[in-house]
């Protein structure tokens, strides 16, 4: 039977591919700015925020977006020039991960025991369980993230390559950096539904890393990162549909990893090596 005859597959495809496009754009700048660790940390923040919302009995999305955006702003404020400092990230990361485990225990012991799988869904995603309304909302949020990234792409690129010169030329480097982290937080919150908070880093880093190895030109690399993320996500969903025992989140990340590995092994054209201060 045709996969498109199943509403759950159509919903998953709409949500996951639009989220992937946003992750590809955001991921490009994460890799360029050497802030991949930030993306990893925000993925764990998504886990904690989601479990906190479930434990409080409110909408899961409220916890996802609230936690990710608030922590993203906090990391930007505590770091130099709107960048998250690794020491700050490490401290926040470990504390929030422990807090997430606490909320998971609180949720599973204080509510219906059949809901104990909630933590697994948050960690590894449940894209085939997305409803039509959730898919439309995810697509709208992802489109907003894409538009915002493209809107600040020029000053963000300037600030990423040489923050000191950008500041001297009047670019609000700190504000741009914090704004970018807010977009990373929003993307992490939305992408957690597709691939899960634990696997989020792969969707942010792998397509961008591949694009940077294929071209040294910033804007083509940005577009390529988004295109690769969408193609790899669609392929992963198709594999997940064709092989029911294969988790779609794993299939998506496996596809992205294979593509990246193939580019490396094939000796593709090296991407730029920026010295980010």
mmCIF file of C-alpha atoms in Angstrom:
data_model
loop_
_atom_site.group_PDB
_atom_site.id
_atom_site.type_symbol
_atom_site.label_atom_id
_atom_site.label_comp_id
_atom_site.label_asym_id
_atom_site.label_seq_id
_atom_site.Cartn_x
_atom_site.Cartn_y
_atom_site.Cartn_z
ATOM 1 C CA UNK A 1 0.000 0.000 0.000
ATOM 2 C CA UNK A 2 1.177 3.534 -0.817
ATOM 3 C CA UNK A 3 2.683 5.268 2.222
ATOM 4 C CA UNK A 4 0.814 8.476 1.372
ATOM 5 C CA UNK A 5 -2.500 6.690 1.837
ATOM 6 C CA UNK A 6 -1.757 6.576 5.568
ATOM 7 C CA UNK A 7 -2.556 9.865 7.340
ATOM 8 C CA UNK A 8 0.044 9.208 10.048
ATOM 9 C CA UNK A 9 2.802 9.059 7.424
ATOM 10 C CA UNK A 10 1.649 12.284 5.751
ATOM 11 C CA UNK A 11 1.509 14.050 9.109
ATOM 12 C CA UNK A 12 4.976 12.771 10.007
ATOM 13 C CA UNK A 13 6.392 13.810 6.643
ATOM 14 C CA UNK A 14 4.972 17.335 6.897
ATOM 15 C CA UNK A 15 6.189 17.863 10.445
ATOM 16 C CA UNK A 16 9.566 16.152 10.176
ATOM 17 C CA UNK A 17 10.708 17.651 6.869
ATOM 18 C CA UNK A 18 9.846 21.216 7.872
ATOM 19 C CA UNK A 19 11.545 20.710 11.227
ATOM 20 C CA UNK A 20 14.541 19.265 9.361
ATOM 21 C CA UNK A 21 14.764 22.373 7.166
ATOM 22 C CA UNK A 22 14.895 24.554 10.285
ATOM 23 C CA UNK A 23 17.451 22.251 11.911
ATOM 24 C CA UNK A 24 19.599 22.370 8.785
ATOM 25 C CA UNK A 25 19.678 26.185 8.778
ATOM 26 C CA UNK A 26 20.259 26.485 12.515
ATOM 27 C CA UNK A 27 22.768 23.630 12.478
ATOM 28 C CA UNK A 28 24.900 25.327 9.839
ATOM 29 C CA UNK A 29 25.542 28.284 12.130
ATOM 30 C CA UNK A 30 25.996 26.025 15.154
ATOM 31 C CA UNK A 31 28.815 24.210 13.373
ATOM 32 C CA UNK A 32 30.240 27.430 11.938
ATOM 33 C CA UNK A 33 30.284 29.089 15.366
ATOM 34 C CA UNK A 34 31.659 25.975 17.112
ATOM 35 C CA UNK A 35 28.547 25.827 19.298
ATOM 36 C CA UNK A 36 27.553 22.225 18.680
ATOM 37 C CA UNK A 37 27.801 21.519 22.416
ATOM 38 C CA UNK A 38 25.078 24.146 22.900
ATOM 39 C CA UNK A 39 22.761 22.191 20.625
ATOM 40 C CA UNK A 40 23.465 19.028 22.592
ATOM 41 C CA UNK A 41 22.751 20.785 25.887
ATOM 42 C CA UNK A 42 19.471 22.244 24.626
ATOM 43 C CA UNK A 43 18.401 18.779 23.517
ATOM 44 C CA UNK A 44 18.679 17.669 27.142
ATOM 45 C CA UNK A 45 16.890 20.823 28.233
ATOM 46 C CA UNK A 46 14.025 19.751 25.957
ATOM 47 C CA UNK A 47 13.862 16.451 27.842
ATOM 48 C CA UNK A 48 13.693 18.201 31.200
ATOM 49 C CA UNK A 49 11.147 20.778 30.043
ATOM 50 C CA UNK A 50 8.873 18.145 28.530
ATOM 51 C CA UNK A 51 8.947 15.984 31.646
ATOM 52 C CA UNK A 52 8.346 19.026 33.865
ATOM 53 C CA UNK A 53 5.241 19.872 31.822
ATOM 54 C CA UNK A 54 3.972 16.309 32.008
ATOM 55 C CA UNK A 55 4.566 16.165 35.752
ATOM 56 C CA UNK A 56 2.647 19.438 36.159
ATOM 57 C CA UNK A 57 -0.197 18.156 33.994
ATOM 58 C CA UNK A 58 0.128 20.836 31.310
ATOM 59 C CA UNK A 59 0.733 20.711 27.571
ATOM 60 C CA UNK A 60 4.076 19.116 26.752
ATOM 61 C CA UNK A 61 4.882 21.852 24.214
ATOM 62 C CA UNK A 62 4.693 24.482 26.939
ATOM 63 C CA UNK A 63 7.492 22.776 28.815
ATOM 64 C CA UNK A 64 9.518 22.128 25.672
ATOM 65 C CA UNK A 65 9.512 25.684 24.372
ATOM 66 C CA UNK A 66 9.543 27.388 27.752
ATOM 67 C CA UNK A 67 12.577 25.507 29.020
ATOM 68 C CA UNK A 68 14.563 25.611 25.774
ATOM 69 C CA UNK A 69 14.028 29.317 25.090
ATOM 70 C CA UNK A 70 14.629 30.420 28.693
ATOM 71 C CA UNK A 71 17.830 28.369 29.019
ATOM 72 C CA UNK A 72 19.017 29.534 25.577
ATOM 73 C CA UNK A 73 18.674 33.163 26.669
ATOM 74 C CA UNK A 74 20.402 32.380 29.976
ATOM 75 C CA UNK A 75 23.332 30.723 28.195
ATOM 76 C CA UNK A 76 23.649 33.712 25.880
ATOM 77 C CA UNK A 77 23.583 36.214 28.740
ATOM 78 C CA UNK A 78 26.190 34.314 30.749
ATOM 79 C CA UNK A 79 28.548 33.822 27.803
ATOM 80 C CA UNK A 80 30.770 36.391 26.072
ATOM 81 C CA UNK A 81 29.221 38.252 23.103
ATOM 82 C CA UNK A 82 26.033 36.254 23.278
ATOM 83 C CA UNK A 83 27.879 32.956 22.962
ATOM 84 C CA UNK A 84 27.370 30.112 25.374
ATOM 85 C CA UNK A 85 30.512 29.363 27.392
ATOM 86 C CA UNK A 86 31.447 25.659 27.626
ATOM 87 C CA UNK A 87 31.898 25.831 31.397
ATOM 88 C CA UNK A 88 28.452 27.404 31.809
ATOM 89 C CA UNK A 89 26.920 24.857 29.447
ATOM 90 C CA UNK A 90 28.524 21.970 31.329
ATOM 91 C CA UNK A 91 27.156 23.172 34.663
ATOM 92 C CA UNK A 92 23.661 23.846 33.350
ATOM 93 C CA UNK A 93 23.714 20.635 31.307
ATOM 94 C CA UNK A 94 24.444 18.316 34.241
ATOM 95 C CA UNK A 95 22.015 20.054 36.596
ATOM 96 C CA UNK A 96 19.123 20.011 34.111
ATOM 97 C CA UNK A 97 19.704 16.391 33.154
ATOM 98 C CA UNK A 98 19.412 15.397 36.804
ATOM 99 C CA UNK A 99 16.319 17.570 37.102
ATOM 100 C CA UNK A 100 14.837 15.762 34.107
ATOM 101 C CA UNK A 101 15.339 12.416 35.830
ATOM 102 C CA UNK A 102 13.577 13.821 38.881
ATOM 103 C CA UNK A 103 10.572 14.987 36.850
ATOM 104 C CA UNK A 104 10.433 11.618 35.074
ATOM 105 C CA UNK A 105 10.274 9.830 38.420
ATOM 106 C CA UNK A 106 7.691 12.303 39.717
ATOM 107 C CA UNK A 107 5.529 11.865 36.634
ATOM 108 C CA UNK A 108 5.642 8.073 36.497
ATOM 109 C CA UNK A 109 5.001 7.588 40.223
ATOM 110 C CA UNK A 110 2.296 10.203 40.742
ATOM 111 C CA UNK A 111 0.183 9.450 37.689
ATOM 112 C CA UNK A 112 -1.142 6.487 35.734
ATOM 113 C CA UNK A 113 1.630 3.881 35.489
ATOM 114 C CA UNK A 114 0.779 3.274 31.829
ATOM 115 C CA UNK A 115 2.282 6.686 31.106
ATOM 116 C CA UNK A 116 5.740 5.463 31.987
ATOM 117 C CA UNK A 117 6.666 5.390 28.296
ATOM 118 C CA UNK A 118 6.498 9.200 28.132
ATOM 119 C CA UNK A 119 10.195 9.541 28.906
ATOM 120 C CA UNK A 120 11.095 7.168 26.082
ATOM 121 C CA UNK A 121 8.962 9.167 23.621
ATOM 122 C CA UNK A 122 10.632 12.420 24.639
ATOM 123 C CA UNK A 123 14.117 10.917 24.415
ATOM 124 C CA UNK A 124 13.705 9.134 21.088
ATOM 125 C CA UNK A 125 10.783 10.907 19.433
ATOM 126 C CA UNK A 126 7.404 9.678 18.259
ATOM 127 C CA UNK A 127 7.053 11.248 14.841
ATOM 128 C CA UNK A 128 4.592 8.638 13.540
ATOM 129 C CA UNK A 129 2.284 9.525 16.413
ATOM 130 C CA UNK A 130 1.911 13.192 15.443
ATOM 131 C CA UNK A 131 -1.666 14.295 14.751
ATOM 132 C CA UNK A 132 -2.804 16.509 11.884
ATOM 133 C CA UNK A 133 -3.038 19.546 14.159
ATOM 134 C CA UNK A 134 0.382 18.925 15.647
ATOM 135 C CA UNK A 135 1.877 18.518 12.182
ATOM 136 C CA UNK A 136 0.455 21.831 10.979
ATOM 137 C CA UNK A 137 1.665 23.570 14.128
ATOM 138 C CA UNK A 138 5.132 22.030 13.774
ATOM 139 C CA UNK A 139 5.317 23.144 10.138
ATOM 140 C CA UNK A 140 4.257 26.683 11.057
ATOM 141 C CA UNK A 141 6.810 26.930 13.888
ATOM 142 C CA UNK A 142 9.556 25.505 11.662
ATOM 143 C CA UNK A 143 8.684 27.970 8.895
ATOM 144 C CA UNK A 144 8.946 30.813 11.403
ATOM 145 C CA UNK A 145 12.357 29.591 12.544
ATOM 146 C CA UNK A 146 13.554 29.339 8.938
ATOM 147 C CA UNK A 147 12.360 32.871 8.184
ATOM 148 C CA UNK A 148 14.047 34.238 11.311
ATOM 149 C CA UNK A 149 17.367 32.521 10.520
ATOM 150 C CA UNK A 150 17.344 33.889 6.985
ATOM 151 C CA UNK A 151 16.478 37.346 8.313
ATOM 152 C CA UNK A 152 19.547 37.486 10.570
ATOM 153 C CA UNK A 153 21.798 35.348 8.353
ATOM 154 C CA UNK A 154 23.981 38.201 7.104
ATOM 155 C CA UNK A 155 24.856 39.827 10.463
ATOM 156 C CA UNK A 156 25.053 36.392 12.093
ATOM 157 C CA UNK A 157 27.521 35.218 9.454
ATOM 158 C CA UNK A 158 29.623 38.348 9.917
ATOM 159 C CA UNK A 159 29.599 37.956 13.706
ATOM 160 C CA UNK A 160 30.434 34.250 13.414
ATOM 161 C CA UNK A 161 33.470 34.734 11.176
ATOM 162 C CA UNK A 162 34.950 37.738 12.986
ATOM 163 C CA UNK A 163 33.030 39.041 15.969
ATOM 164 C CA UNK A 164 35.474 41.840 16.783
ATOM 165 C CA UNK A 165 35.360 43.341 13.300
ATOM 166 C CA UNK A 166 31.589 42.883 13.160
ATOM 167 C CA UNK A 167 31.199 44.770 16.436
ATOM 168 C CA UNK A 168 33.470 47.538 15.161
ATOM 169 C CA UNK A 169 31.286 47.834 12.065
ATOM 170 C CA UNK A 170 28.183 48.337 14.197
ATOM 171 C CA UNK A 171 26.763 44.821 14.239
ATOM 172 C CA UNK A 172 25.026 44.151 17.596
ATOM 173 C CA UNK A 173 27.043 40.972 18.111
ATOM 174 C CA UNK A 174 25.703 40.145 21.572
ATOM 175 C CA UNK A 175 22.057 40.676 20.599
ATOM 176 C CA UNK A 176 22.487 38.660 17.412
ATOM 177 C CA UNK A 177 24.151 35.846 19.370
ATOM 178 C CA UNK A 178 21.368 35.700 21.948
ATOM 179 C CA UNK A 179 18.717 35.876 19.235
ATOM 180 C CA UNK A 180 20.378 32.978 17.467
ATOM 181 C CA UNK A 181 20.421 30.910 20.661
ATOM 182 C CA UNK A 182 16.690 31.566 21.069
ATOM 183 C CA UNK A 183 16.174 30.128 17.579
ATOM 184 C CA UNK A 184 18.323 27.128 18.497
ATOM 185 C CA UNK A 185 16.167 26.620 21.583
ATOM 186 C CA UNK A 186 12.937 26.826 19.590
ATOM 187 C CA UNK A 187 14.327 24.428 17.001
ATOM 188 C CA UNK A 188 15.432 21.987 19.699
ATOM 189 C CA UNK A 189 11.979 22.080 21.280
ATOM 190 C CA UNK A 190 10.233 21.370 17.989
ATOM 191 C CA UNK A 191 12.743 18.816 16.706
ATOM 192 C CA UNK A 192 12.501 16.787 19.923
ATOM 193 C CA UNK A 193 9.141 15.532 18.666
ATOM 194 C CA UNK A 194 10.616 14.201 15.443
ATOM 195 C CA UNK A 195 13.899 12.599 16.496
ATOM 196 C CA UNK A 196 13.782 12.921 20.279
ATOM 197 C CA UNK A 197 15.895 15.050 22.567
ATOM 198 C CA UNK A 198 18.648 12.433 22.839
ATOM 199 C CA UNK A 199 19.186 12.202 19.067
ATOM 200 C CA UNK A 200 18.589 15.867 18.283
ATOM 201 C CA UNK A 201 22.284 16.689 17.977
ATOM 202 C CA UNK A 202 22.649 14.440 14.930
ATOM 203 C CA UNK A 203 19.988 16.325 12.984
ATOM 204 C CA UNK A 204 21.617 19.647 13.880
ATOM 205 C CA UNK A 205 25.228 18.646 13.206
ATOM 206 C CA UNK A 206 25.407 15.963 10.503
ATOM 207 C CA UNK A 207 23.773 17.793 7.547
ATOM 208 C CA UNK A 208 25.649 20.993 8.384
ATOM 209 C CA UNK A 209 28.950 19.146 8.706
ATOM 210 C CA UNK A 210 28.357 17.488 5.343
ATOM 211 C CA UNK A 211 27.502 20.807 3.680
ATOM 212 C CA UNK A 212 30.642 22.475 5.031
ATOM 213 C CA UNK A 213 32.735 19.680 3.537
ATOM 214 C CA UNK A 214 31.087 20.076 0.146
ATOM 215 C CA UNK A 215 31.349 23.826 -0.332
ATOM 216 C CA UNK A 216 33.301 26.724 1.159
ATOM 217 C CA UNK A 217 30.702 29.295 0.069
ATOM 218 C CA UNK A 218 28.538 30.317 3.050
ATOM 219 C CA UNK A 219 25.123 30.775 1.465
ATOM 220 C CA UNK A 220 25.262 27.708 -0.786
ATOM 221 C CA UNK A 221 26.432 25.723 2.268
ATOM 222 C CA UNK A 222 23.512 27.088 4.282
ATOM 223 C CA UNK A 223 21.029 26.041 1.588
ATOM 224 C CA UNK A 224 22.728 22.665 1.153
ATOM 225 C CA UNK A 225 22.591 21.983 4.885
ATOM 226 C CA UNK A 226 18.820 22.516 4.891
ATOM 227 C CA UNK A 227 18.326 20.459 1.720
ATOM 228 C CA UNK A 228 20.378 17.562 3.083
ATOM 229 C CA UNK A 229 18.474 17.614 6.367
ATOM 230 C CA UNK A 230 15.136 17.457 4.527
ATOM 231 C CA UNK A 231 16.265 14.692 2.152
ATOM 232 C CA UNK A 232 17.791 12.601 4.941
ATOM 233 C CA UNK A 233 14.700 12.995 7.092
ATOM 234 C CA UNK A 234 12.362 11.988 4.261
ATOM 235 C CA UNK A 235 14.565 8.977 3.531
ATOM 236 C CA UNK A 236 14.578 7.986 7.196
ATOM 237 C CA UNK A 237 10.789 8.197 7.368
ATOM 238 C CA UNK A 238 10.483 6.056 4.245
ATOM 239 C CA UNK A 239 12.797 3.468 5.777
ATOM 240 C CA UNK A 240 10.838 3.550 9.020
ATOM 241 C CA UNK A 241 7.618 2.962 7.092
ATOM 242 C CA UNK A 242 9.079 0.172 4.949
ATOM 243 C CA UNK A 243 10.648 -1.606 7.933
ATOM 244 C CA UNK A 244 8.140 -1.400 10.820
ATOM 245 C CA UNK A 245 10.692 -2.622 13.380
ATOM 246 C CA UNK A 246 13.050 0.242 12.494
ATOM 247 C CA UNK A 247 12.462 3.349 14.664
ATOM 248 C CA UNK A 248 12.074 6.365 12.345
ATOM 249 C CA UNK A 249 14.270 8.564 14.538
ATOM 250 C CA UNK A 250 17.093 6.029 14.250
ATOM 251 C CA UNK A 251 16.555 5.735 10.499
ATOM 252 C CA UNK A 252 16.771 9.513 10.077
ATOM 253 C CA UNK A 253 20.001 9.808 12.052
ATOM 254 C CA UNK A 254 21.486 6.702 10.446
ATOM 255 C CA UNK A 255 20.847 8.171 7.003
ATOM 256 C CA UNK A 256 22.443 11.485 7.979
ATOM 257 C CA UNK A 257 25.467 9.680 9.417
ATOM 258 C CA UNK A 258 25.917 7.488 6.351
ATOM 259 C CA UNK A 259 25.794 10.527 4.053
ATOM 260 C CA UNK A 260 28.345 12.372 6.175
ATOM 261 C CA UNK A 261 30.596 9.324 6.316
ATOM 262 C CA UNK A 262 30.349 8.819 2.561
ATOM 263 C CA UNK A 263 31.406 12.418 1.936
ATOM 264 C CA UNK A 264 34.382 12.051 4.259
ATOM 265 C CA UNK A 265 35.466 8.721 2.808
ATOM 266 C CA UNK A 266 35.060 9.954 -0.762
ATOM 267 C CA UNK A 267 37.503 12.751 -0.043
ATOM 268 C CA UNK A 268 35.003 15.507 -0.850
ATOM 269 C CA UNK A 269 36.130 19.099 -1.176
ATOM 270 C CA UNK A 270 37.088 20.416 2.218
ATOM 271 C CA UNK A 271 34.902 23.042 3.809
ATOM 272 C CA UNK A 272 36.267 26.239 5.352
ATOM 273 C CA UNK A 273 38.048 26.157 8.694
ATOM 274 C CA UNK A 274 36.992 29.306 10.452
ATOM 275 C CA UNK A 275 38.847 30.553 13.503
ATOM 276 C CA UNK A 276 36.042 31.636 15.781
ATOM 277 C CA UNK A 277 37.178 33.781 18.687
#
